[in-house]
PDB file of C-alpha atoms in Angstrom:
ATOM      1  CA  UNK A   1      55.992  87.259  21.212  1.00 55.00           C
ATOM      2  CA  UNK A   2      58.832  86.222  23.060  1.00 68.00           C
ATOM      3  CA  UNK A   3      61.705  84.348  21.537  1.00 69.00           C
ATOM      4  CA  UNK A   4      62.453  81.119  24.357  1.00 82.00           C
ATOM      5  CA  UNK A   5      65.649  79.473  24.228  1.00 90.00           C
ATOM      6  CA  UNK A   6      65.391  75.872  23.165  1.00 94.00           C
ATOM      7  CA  UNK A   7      67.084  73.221  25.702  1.00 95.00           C
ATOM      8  CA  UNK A   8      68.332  69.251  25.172  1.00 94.00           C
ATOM      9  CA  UNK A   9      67.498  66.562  27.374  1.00 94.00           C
ATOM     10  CA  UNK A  10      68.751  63.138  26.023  1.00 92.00           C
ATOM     11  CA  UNK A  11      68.133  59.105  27.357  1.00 93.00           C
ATOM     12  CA  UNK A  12      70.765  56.797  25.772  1.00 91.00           C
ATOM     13  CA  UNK A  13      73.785  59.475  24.727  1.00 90.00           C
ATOM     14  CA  UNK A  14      76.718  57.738  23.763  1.00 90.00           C
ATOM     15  CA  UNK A  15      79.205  59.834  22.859  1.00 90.00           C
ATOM     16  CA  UNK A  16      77.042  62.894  22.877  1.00 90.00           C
ATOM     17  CA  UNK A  17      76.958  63.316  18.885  1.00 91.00           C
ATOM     18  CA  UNK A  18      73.152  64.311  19.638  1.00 92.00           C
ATOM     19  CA  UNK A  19      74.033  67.066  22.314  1.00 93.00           C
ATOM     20  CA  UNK A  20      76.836  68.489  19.742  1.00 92.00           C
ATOM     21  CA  UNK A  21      74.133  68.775  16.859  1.00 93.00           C
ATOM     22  CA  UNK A  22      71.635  70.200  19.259  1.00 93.00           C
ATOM     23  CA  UNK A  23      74.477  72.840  20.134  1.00 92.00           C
ATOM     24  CA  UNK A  24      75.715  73.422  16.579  1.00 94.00           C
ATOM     25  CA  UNK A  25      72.146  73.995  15.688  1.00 94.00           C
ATOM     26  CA  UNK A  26      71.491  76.308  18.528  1.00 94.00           C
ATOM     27  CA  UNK A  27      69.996  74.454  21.203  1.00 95.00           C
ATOM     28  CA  UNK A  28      71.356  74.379  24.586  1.00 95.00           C
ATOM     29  CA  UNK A  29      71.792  70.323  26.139  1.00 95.00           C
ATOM     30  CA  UNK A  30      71.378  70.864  29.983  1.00 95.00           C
ATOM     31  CA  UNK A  31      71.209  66.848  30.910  1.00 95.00           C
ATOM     32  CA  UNK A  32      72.124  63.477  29.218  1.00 94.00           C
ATOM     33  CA  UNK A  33      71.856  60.088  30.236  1.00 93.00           C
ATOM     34  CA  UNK A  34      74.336  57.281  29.878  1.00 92.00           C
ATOM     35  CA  UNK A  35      75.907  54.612  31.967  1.00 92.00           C
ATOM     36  CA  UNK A  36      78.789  53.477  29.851  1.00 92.00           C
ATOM     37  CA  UNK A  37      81.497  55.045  31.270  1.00 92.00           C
ATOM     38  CA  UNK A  38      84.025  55.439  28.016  1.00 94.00           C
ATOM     39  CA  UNK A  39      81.219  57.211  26.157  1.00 92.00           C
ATOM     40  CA  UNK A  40      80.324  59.329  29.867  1.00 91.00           C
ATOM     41  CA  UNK A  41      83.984  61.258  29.662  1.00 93.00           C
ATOM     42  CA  UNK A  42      83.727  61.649  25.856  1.00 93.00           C
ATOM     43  CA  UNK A  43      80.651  63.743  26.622  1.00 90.00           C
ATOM     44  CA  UNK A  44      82.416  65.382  29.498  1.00 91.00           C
ATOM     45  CA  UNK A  45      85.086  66.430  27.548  1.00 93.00           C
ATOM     46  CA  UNK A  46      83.432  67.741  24.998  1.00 90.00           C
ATOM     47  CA  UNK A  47      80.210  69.393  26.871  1.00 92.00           C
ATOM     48  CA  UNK A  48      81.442  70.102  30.469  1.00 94.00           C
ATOM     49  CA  UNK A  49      78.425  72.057  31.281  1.00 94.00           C
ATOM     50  CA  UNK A  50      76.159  68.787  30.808  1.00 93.00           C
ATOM     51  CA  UNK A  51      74.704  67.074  33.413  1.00 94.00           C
ATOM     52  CA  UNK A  52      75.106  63.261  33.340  1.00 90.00           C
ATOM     53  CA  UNK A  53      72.583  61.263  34.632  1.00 87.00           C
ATOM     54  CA  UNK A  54      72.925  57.350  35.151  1.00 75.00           C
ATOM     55  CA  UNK A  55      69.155  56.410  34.776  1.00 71.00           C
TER      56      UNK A  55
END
C-alpha cells in the first residue's frame, strides 16, 4: 500500500485559517481562491507557496 500525500484546494479562503489547519494537520494547500484583496496578502504572507486563484 502506498502512503499518498494529502493536498488542499479551497473556494472562499479568507484569511487562509483553513489552509493553516490543513498544514498544521499535515496536508499540503497547493491553490486557494479569494478575491478580497486584504485577506489575498494575509494568505500570501503566511503560505507563499499557495496559488491564488480569483474565481
Amino acid at each position: 500500500m502506498r502512503n499518498k500525500q494529502l493536498t488542499l484546494g479551497s473556494l472562499f479562503s479568507g484569511s487562509g485559517g483553513f489552509e493553516l489547519g490543513g498544514l498544521i494537520s499535515g496536508i499540503t494547500p497547493i491553490w486557494a481562491s479569494e478575491i478580497e484583496p486584504f485577506p489575498i496578502r494575509v494568505t500570501t504572507k503566511r503560505l507563499p507557496f499557495v496559488k491564488h486563484l480569483e474565481i
